[in-house]
Amino acid sequence: MKLKLVPLVLAGAALLPGCFEEKAKEAAPATPAVSKEDAVASVNGTYISKKTLETLEKEISERSQGQTFPKEQLLEELIQRELLIQQALQKQLDKSPEVIERMATVRNSLLSQAALQDYLKANPVTDEEIKAEYDSKMANMGSEYKARHILVKTEDEAKKLIAELDKGGNFNELAKKHSIDPMGSEGGDLGWFTADRMVPPFSEAVVALENGKYSKQPVQTQFGWHVILREDSRALTPPPLDAVKEQIRPMLQRQKAQAMIENLRKNAKIEVMLPPTPPKPEEAQPAAPAESQAATPGEQPAAVPAEQAAPAPSEPAAPAAETKPAEPAAAK
């Protein structure tokens, strides 16, 4: 039966860095000889070791989120790779300037990663450091609020609604009858939300109200005029430490690695030869209103992009917004 080949080297761009690393190891003069007892195959007298097969299997599992392939397919891939390596060496491609430069790049990448991993191994993130980071981030998480609102086009309409509420009018019914917000049919219910999920004038009014109270003055936003009822509030509950411990660890590892690099740079003699890039002319753009950065009451807020940071070697990227727990769904 013909084996289905695994397109790792020939077409698997996602695995290309790992493949180059294996080529670099196999081509290096210091690579120890493989005995027949430790081999899984021989190609023109060159043995492929069990460890090489295990390494490839591990790489695939890590890079494809747990996906696995039969060992026979992985071995066929290694055989193909060895055939190509032998062909390249036969044609002395290892002596070409392009290949030498690329091999040097792979070597430098491996060494830089090894230096970071060595430092993090000697200076691991401790449970005490994780607990301190957890406490500092979770000490004051603030509150979330449950509210309803009635959205109308004019201030006069909002004032008339407040007058009706003062006479004992039912907020839910008034919202269903008068609100132009999509949630008006639900009595203006916005559910639970944090203050930063709403436009500033709206959230400021909600925070200023007491539970069970409605706004005595109309609240204006770029969407119209609001009458707001704050139904309830509660303190945000942080997730347990064990639930976020492994999310905090890579962030602290990055901090340690960055501190190490900064210390090396501070003690090094560095001269930058690259001429500075001339600044690009900036095109004049109209200023966006401040409220546009927050969610609209009754609409799903736009996702805020997390800060980008280079992950520590062999560690997953840190969660967005670091250790902050997931916020409640925005009001609709």
Short mmCIF file of C-alpha atoms in Angstrom, two decimals:
data_model
loop_
_atom_site.label_atom_id
_atom_site.label_comp_id
_atom_site.label_asym_id
_atom_site.label_seq_id
_atom_site.Cartn_x
_atom_site.Cartn_y
_atom_site.Cartn_z
CA MET A 1 0.00 0.00 0.00
CA LYS A 2 1.36 3.40 -0.98
CA LEU A 3 1.80 5.74 1.96
CA LYS A 4 0.29 9.20 1.79
CA LEU A 5 3.17 11.65 2.16
CA VAL A 6 3.12 14.38 4.77
CA PRO A 7 3.91 17.69 3.02
CA LEU A 8 6.17 19.08 5.74
CA VAL A 9 9.33 20.22 3.97
CA LEU A 10 8.08 20.35 0.41
CA ALA A 11 4.88 22.32 1.00
CA GLY A 12 4.45 22.84 4.76
CA ALA A 13 5.34 26.51 5.17
CA ALA A 14 4.18 26.49 8.79
CA LEU A 15 6.83 23.92 9.68
CA LEU A 16 9.62 25.45 7.65
CA PRO A 17 11.54 26.99 10.61
CA GLY A 18 11.56 23.66 12.43
CA CYS A 19 12.74 21.88 9.30
CA PHE A 20 15.62 24.30 8.82
CA GLU A 21 16.61 23.74 12.45
CA GLU A 22 16.75 19.98 11.85
CA LYS A 23 18.79 20.50 8.67
CA ALA A 24 21.19 22.72 10.55
CA LYS A 25 21.68 20.06 13.21
CA GLU A 26 22.11 17.26 10.68
CA ALA A 27 24.60 19.24 8.55
CA ALA A 28 26.68 20.44 11.49
CA PRO A 29 30.06 18.72 11.88
CA ALA A 30 29.46 18.24 15.62
CA THR A 31 26.40 16.05 15.06
CA PRO A 32 27.10 12.71 16.78
CA ALA A 33 27.03 9.58 14.63
CA VAL A 34 23.88 7.47 14.82
CA SER A 35 24.28 3.79 15.53
CA LYS A 36 22.19 1.16 13.80
CA GLU A 37 20.56 0.26 17.13
CA ASP A 38 19.31 3.84 17.54
CA ALA A 39 18.11 4.20 13.94
CA VAL A 40 14.64 3.96 12.39
CA ALA A 41 15.85 3.97 8.78
CA SER A 42 18.98 4.09 6.62
CA VAL A 43 19.33 6.18 3.45
CA ASN A 44 22.39 5.33 1.39
CA GLY A 45 24.16 4.24 4.56
CA THR A 46 23.15 7.30 6.60
CA TYR A 47 21.04 6.43 9.63
CA ILE A 48 17.99 8.43 10.73
CA SER A 49 17.77 8.31 14.51
CA LYS A 50 14.79 7.52 16.71
CA LYS A 51 15.31 10.89 18.40
CA THR A 52 14.94 12.73 15.07
CA LEU A 53 11.61 10.98 14.49
CA GLU A 54 10.45 11.81 18.02
CA THR A 55 11.47 15.45 17.56
CA LEU A 56 9.52 15.74 14.33
CA GLU A 57 6.49 14.10 15.93
CA LYS A 58 6.65 16.58 18.81
CA GLU A 59 7.06 19.56 16.46
CA ILE A 60 3.99 18.59 14.46
CA SER A 61 1.90 18.11 17.58
CA GLU A 62 2.91 21.53 18.95
CA ARG A 63 2.56 23.42 15.67
CA SER A 64 -0.72 21.82 14.57
CA GLN A 65 -2.46 22.06 17.97
CA GLY A 66 -2.36 18.38 18.82
CA GLN A 67 -2.83 16.92 15.34
CA THR A 68 -0.86 13.71 14.86
CA PHE A 69 0.27 11.61 11.90
CA PRO A 70 1.19 7.91 11.70
CA LYS A 71 4.87 7.27 12.35
CA GLU A 72 5.19 5.69 8.91
CA GLN A 73 4.22 8.97 7.26
CA LEU A 74 6.62 10.94 9.44
CA LEU A 75 9.42 8.52 8.67
CA GLU A 76 8.72 8.86 4.94
CA GLU A 77 9.06 12.62 5.37
CA LEU A 78 12.45 12.18 7.07
CA ILE A 79 13.58 9.86 4.28
CA GLN A 80 12.61 12.47 1.70
CA ARG A 81 14.46 15.10 3.67
CA GLU A 82 17.61 12.97 3.88
CA LEU A 83 17.51 12.27 0.15
CA LEU A 84 17.30 16.00 -0.55
CA ILE A 85 20.14 16.74 1.89
CA GLN A 86 22.37 14.15 0.26
CA GLN A 87 21.54 15.56 -3.17
CA ALA A 88 22.38 19.08 -1.97
CA LEU A 89 25.69 17.94 -0.48
CA GLN A 90 26.56 15.99 -3.61
CA LYS A 91 26.13 19.18 -5.63
CA GLN A 92 28.04 21.13 -2.94
CA LEU A 93 25.08 23.44 -2.39
CA ASP A 94 26.22 23.74 1.22
CA LYS A 95 29.12 25.82 -0.08
CA SER A 96 26.94 28.30 -1.95
CA PRO A 97 26.86 31.82 -0.45
CA GLU A 98 23.07 31.79 -0.23
CA VAL A 99 22.90 28.55 1.73
CA ILE A 100 25.80 29.55 3.99
CA GLU A 101 24.02 32.81 4.81
CA ARG A 102 20.74 31.06 5.53
CA MET A 103 22.43 28.45 7.71
CA ALA A 104 24.12 31.24 9.65
CA THR A 105 20.71 32.86 10.15
CA VAL A 106 19.30 29.59 11.51
CA ARG A 107 22.32 29.15 13.78
CA ASN A 108 22.00 32.68 15.16
CA SER A 109 18.28 32.20 15.75
CA LEU A 110 18.92 28.95 17.64
CA LEU A 111 21.63 30.54 19.75
CA SER A 112 19.53 33.59 20.67
CA GLN A 113 16.63 31.34 21.67
CA ALA A 114 19.00 29.11 23.64
CA ALA A 115 20.37 32.11 25.53
CA LEU A 116 16.89 33.20 26.55
CA GLN A 117 15.84 29.70 27.53
CA ASP A 118 19.02 29.26 29.55
CA TYR A 119 18.37 32.51 31.42
CA LEU A 120 14.73 31.63 32.12
CA LYS A 121 15.79 28.18 33.32
CA ALA A 122 18.24 29.76 35.75
CA ASN A 123 15.71 32.47 36.75
CA PRO A 124 12.30 30.78 36.66
CA VAL A 125 9.07 32.57 37.46
CA THR A 126 8.18 31.63 41.02
CA ASP A 127 4.75 31.01 42.53
CA GLU A 128 5.37 34.02 44.77
CA GLU A 129 5.89 36.27 41.74
CA ILE A 130 2.74 34.94 40.11
CA LYS A 131 0.75 35.54 43.32
CA ALA A 132 2.10 39.10 43.61
CA GLU A 133 1.14 39.87 39.99
CA TYR A 134 -2.29 38.35 40.53
CA ASP A 135 -2.88 40.41 43.67
CA SER A 136 -1.77 43.65 42.01
CA LYS A 137 -4.09 43.15 39.03
CA MET A 138 -7.08 41.83 40.97
CA ALA A 139 -6.94 44.13 44.00
CA ASN A 140 -9.39 46.67 42.58
CA MET A 141 -11.33 45.37 39.63
CA GLY A 142 -14.16 47.87 40.02
CA SER A 143 -17.87 47.28 39.60
CA GLU A 144 -20.37 46.36 36.93
CA TYR A 145 -23.86 47.72 36.51
CA LYS A 146 -27.29 46.56 35.37
CA ALA A 147 -29.32 49.28 33.71
CA ARG A 148 -32.12 50.15 31.33
CA HIS A 149 -32.47 53.20 29.12
CA ILE A 150 -34.90 55.00 26.85
CA LEU A 151 -33.31 56.61 23.80
CA VAL A 152 -35.12 59.44 22.00
CA LYS A 153 -34.12 62.06 19.43
CA THR A 154 -34.69 65.29 21.36
CA GLU A 155 -34.15 66.67 24.84
CA ASP A 156 -37.80 67.69 25.09
CA GLU A 157 -38.93 64.10 24.49
CA ALA A 158 -36.58 62.90 27.22
CA LYS A 159 -37.85 65.53 29.67
CA LYS A 160 -41.47 64.50 29.03
CA LEU A 161 -40.56 60.87 29.75
CA ILE A 162 -38.87 61.88 33.02
CA ALA A 163 -42.03 63.79 33.96
CA GLU A 164 -44.11 60.67 33.32
CA LEU A 165 -41.75 58.62 35.49
CA ASP A 166 -42.06 61.20 38.24
CA LYS A 167 -45.83 60.60 38.12
CA GLY A 168 -45.32 56.88 38.59
CA GLY A 169 -44.95 55.78 34.97
CA ASN A 170 -43.56 52.31 34.26
CA PHE A 171 -40.03 52.55 32.86
CA ASN A 172 -40.25 49.28 30.90
CA GLU A 173 -43.50 50.22 29.22
CA LEU A 174 -42.26 53.71 28.35
CA ALA A 175 -39.13 52.22 26.83
CA LYS A 176 -41.17 49.80 24.69
CA LYS A 177 -43.38 52.63 23.49
CA HIS A 178 -40.90 55.46 22.92
CA SER A 179 -37.30 54.20 22.70
CA ILE A 180 -35.64 54.24 19.27
CA ASP A 181 -32.92 51.89 20.54
CA PRO A 182 -33.13 48.25 19.32
CA MET A 183 -33.46 47.13 22.95
CA GLY A 184 -36.56 49.28 23.42
CA SER A 185 -38.72 46.24 22.70
CA GLU A 186 -37.07 44.61 25.73
CA GLY A 187 -37.91 47.50 28.00
CA GLY A 188 -34.52 49.13 27.32
CA ASP A 189 -32.69 46.32 29.14
CA LEU A 190 -28.91 46.63 28.75
CA GLY A 191 -27.97 43.75 31.03
CA TRP A 192 -24.73 43.82 33.02
CA PHE A 193 -21.79 45.90 31.82
CA THR A 194 -18.71 47.72 33.09
CA ALA A 195 -18.46 51.49 32.83
CA ASP A 196 -15.74 51.37 30.18
CA ARG A 197 -18.06 49.46 27.82
CA MET A 198 -20.32 52.47 27.29
CA VAL A 199 -19.76 55.97 25.92
CA PRO A 200 -18.50 58.33 28.67
CA PRO A 201 -21.61 60.53 29.23
CA PHE A 202 -23.76 57.41 29.52
CA SER A 203 -21.42 55.50 31.83
CA GLU A 204 -20.79 58.57 34.00
CA ALA A 205 -24.54 58.97 34.51
CA VAL A 206 -24.93 55.28 35.41
CA VAL A 207 -22.08 55.42 37.95
CA ALA A 208 -23.54 58.58 39.55
CA LEU A 209 -26.99 57.02 40.04
CA GLU A 210 -28.08 54.90 43.00
CA ASN A 211 -29.55 51.45 42.51
CA GLY A 212 -33.23 51.70 41.64
CA LYS A 213 -32.98 55.37 40.63
CA TYR A 214 -33.42 56.95 37.18
CA SER A 215 -31.76 60.04 35.76
CA LYS A 216 -33.60 63.26 36.60
CA GLN A 217 -31.98 65.08 33.68
CA PRO A 218 -31.67 63.80 30.10
CA VAL A 219 -28.24 62.42 29.21
CA GLN A 220 -26.93 63.39 25.77
CA THR A 221 -24.60 61.26 23.66
CA GLN A 222 -23.88 61.28 19.95
CA PHE A 223 -26.74 58.78 19.58
CA GLY A 224 -29.45 60.98 21.04
CA TRP A 225 -30.95 61.69 24.46
CA HIS A 226 -31.19 59.02 27.16
CA VAL A 227 -33.27 58.45 30.24
CA ILE A 228 -31.39 55.90 32.34
CA LEU A 229 -32.51 53.55 35.10
CA ARG A 230 -29.78 51.91 37.17
CA GLU A 231 -31.29 48.69 38.43
CA ASP A 232 -28.36 47.12 40.29
CA SER A 233 -24.57 47.04 40.74
CA ARG A 234 -22.02 44.57 42.04
CA ALA A 235 -18.27 44.26 42.54
CA LEU A 236 -16.44 42.31 39.87
CA THR A 237 -15.27 38.94 41.15
CA PRO A 238 -11.76 37.96 40.04
CA PRO A 239 -11.16 34.44 38.75
CA PRO A 240 -9.35 32.07 41.15
CA LEU A 241 -5.56 32.18 41.01
CA ASP A 242 -5.30 28.61 39.74
CA ALA A 243 -7.50 29.49 36.74
CA VAL A 244 -5.15 32.22 35.48
CA LYS A 245 -1.80 31.07 36.85
CA GLU A 246 -0.59 29.69 33.53
CA GLN A 247 -1.70 32.87 31.76
CA ILE A 248 0.34 35.05 34.10
CA ARG A 249 3.52 32.95 33.84
CA PRO A 250 4.40 33.72 30.16
CA MET A 251 3.84 37.44 30.76
CA LEU A 252 6.30 37.42 33.66
CA GLN A 253 8.73 35.37 31.58
CA ARG A 254 8.64 38.05 28.90
CA GLN A 255 9.31 40.70 31.50
CA LYS A 256 12.32 38.76 32.81
CA ALA A 257 13.64 38.17 29.29
CA GLN A 258 13.22 41.84 28.39
CA ALA A 259 15.03 42.92 31.56
CA MET A 260 17.88 40.54 30.70
CA ILE A 261 18.17 41.96 27.17
CA GLU A 262 18.06 45.54 28.44
CA ASN A 263 20.85 44.76 30.91
CA LEU A 264 22.97 43.20 28.14
CA ARG A 265 22.38 46.22 25.95
CA LYS A 266 23.27 48.61 28.76
CA ASN A 267 26.63 46.90 29.27
CA ALA A 268 27.41 46.50 25.56
CA LYS A 269 29.12 48.87 23.17
CA ILE A 270 26.65 49.35 20.33
CA GLU A 271 27.10 51.50 17.27
CA VAL A 272 24.19 51.79 14.84
CA MET A 273 25.33 52.19 11.23
CA LEU A 274 21.90 52.32 9.64
CA PRO A 275 20.98 55.87 8.58
CA PRO A 276 17.76 57.13 10.17
CA THR A 277 14.61 56.73 8.11
CA PRO A 278 13.21 60.13 7.07
CA PRO A 279 9.78 60.73 8.56
CA LYS A 280 6.84 60.30 6.23
CA PRO A 281 4.64 63.36 5.66
CA GLU A 282 1.51 63.01 7.73
CA GLU A 283 -1.80 63.48 6.05
CA ALA A 284 -4.27 65.67 7.86
CA GLN A 285 -7.18 63.65 9.18
CA PRO A 286 -10.35 64.84 10.89
CA ALA A 287 -10.36 64.24 14.63
CA ALA A 288 -12.72 61.47 15.66
CA PRO A 289 -15.14 62.20 18.52
CA ALA A 290 -14.00 60.77 21.85
CA GLU A 291 -17.23 58.84 22.23
CA SER A 292 -16.51 56.82 19.11
CA GLN A 293 -13.97 54.77 21.05
CA ALA A 294 -16.61 53.32 23.39
CA ALA A 295 -19.59 51.10 22.87
CA THR A 296 -23.00 52.40 21.95
CA PRO A 297 -25.78 51.64 24.44
CA GLY A 298 -27.80 48.92 22.83
CA GLU A 299 -25.03 47.89 20.42
CA GLN A 300 -22.21 45.35 20.61
CA PRO A 301 -18.98 47.22 21.45
CA ALA A 302 -16.05 46.87 19.10
CA ALA A 303 -13.27 44.62 20.33
CA VAL A 304 -10.25 46.50 21.63
CA PRO A 305 -7.01 45.06 20.20
CA ALA A 306 -4.65 43.69 22.82
CA GLU A 307 -1.14 45.08 23.02
CA GLN A 308 1.36 43.19 20.92
CA ALA A 309 4.38 41.73 22.65
CA ALA A 310 6.99 39.25 21.56
CA PRO A 311 6.31 35.93 23.33
CA ALA A 312 8.94 34.24 25.41
CA PRO A 313 10.66 31.32 23.65
CA SER A 314 8.58 28.16 23.47
CA GLU A 315 5.79 29.80 25.46
CA PRO A 316 2.25 30.66 24.32
CA ALA A 317 1.34 34.25 23.85
CA ALA A 318 -0.05 36.01 26.93
CA PRO A 319 -3.84 36.49 27.09
CA ALA A 320 -5.29 39.70 25.86
CA ALA A 321 -5.35 42.35 28.58
CA GLU A 322 -3.01 40.13 30.56
CA THR A 323 -4.67 38.69 33.66
CA LYS A 324 -7.92 40.61 33.60
CA PRO A 325 -10.88 38.19 33.62
CA ALA A 326 -13.35 38.17 30.77
CA GLU A 327 -15.77 41.04 30.95
CA PRO A 328 -19.53 40.42 30.82
CA ALA A 329 -21.09 40.54 27.40
CA ALA A 330 -21.79 44.05 26.23
CA ALA A 331 -25.31 45.26 26.26
CA LYS A 332 -27.37 44.88 23.12
#
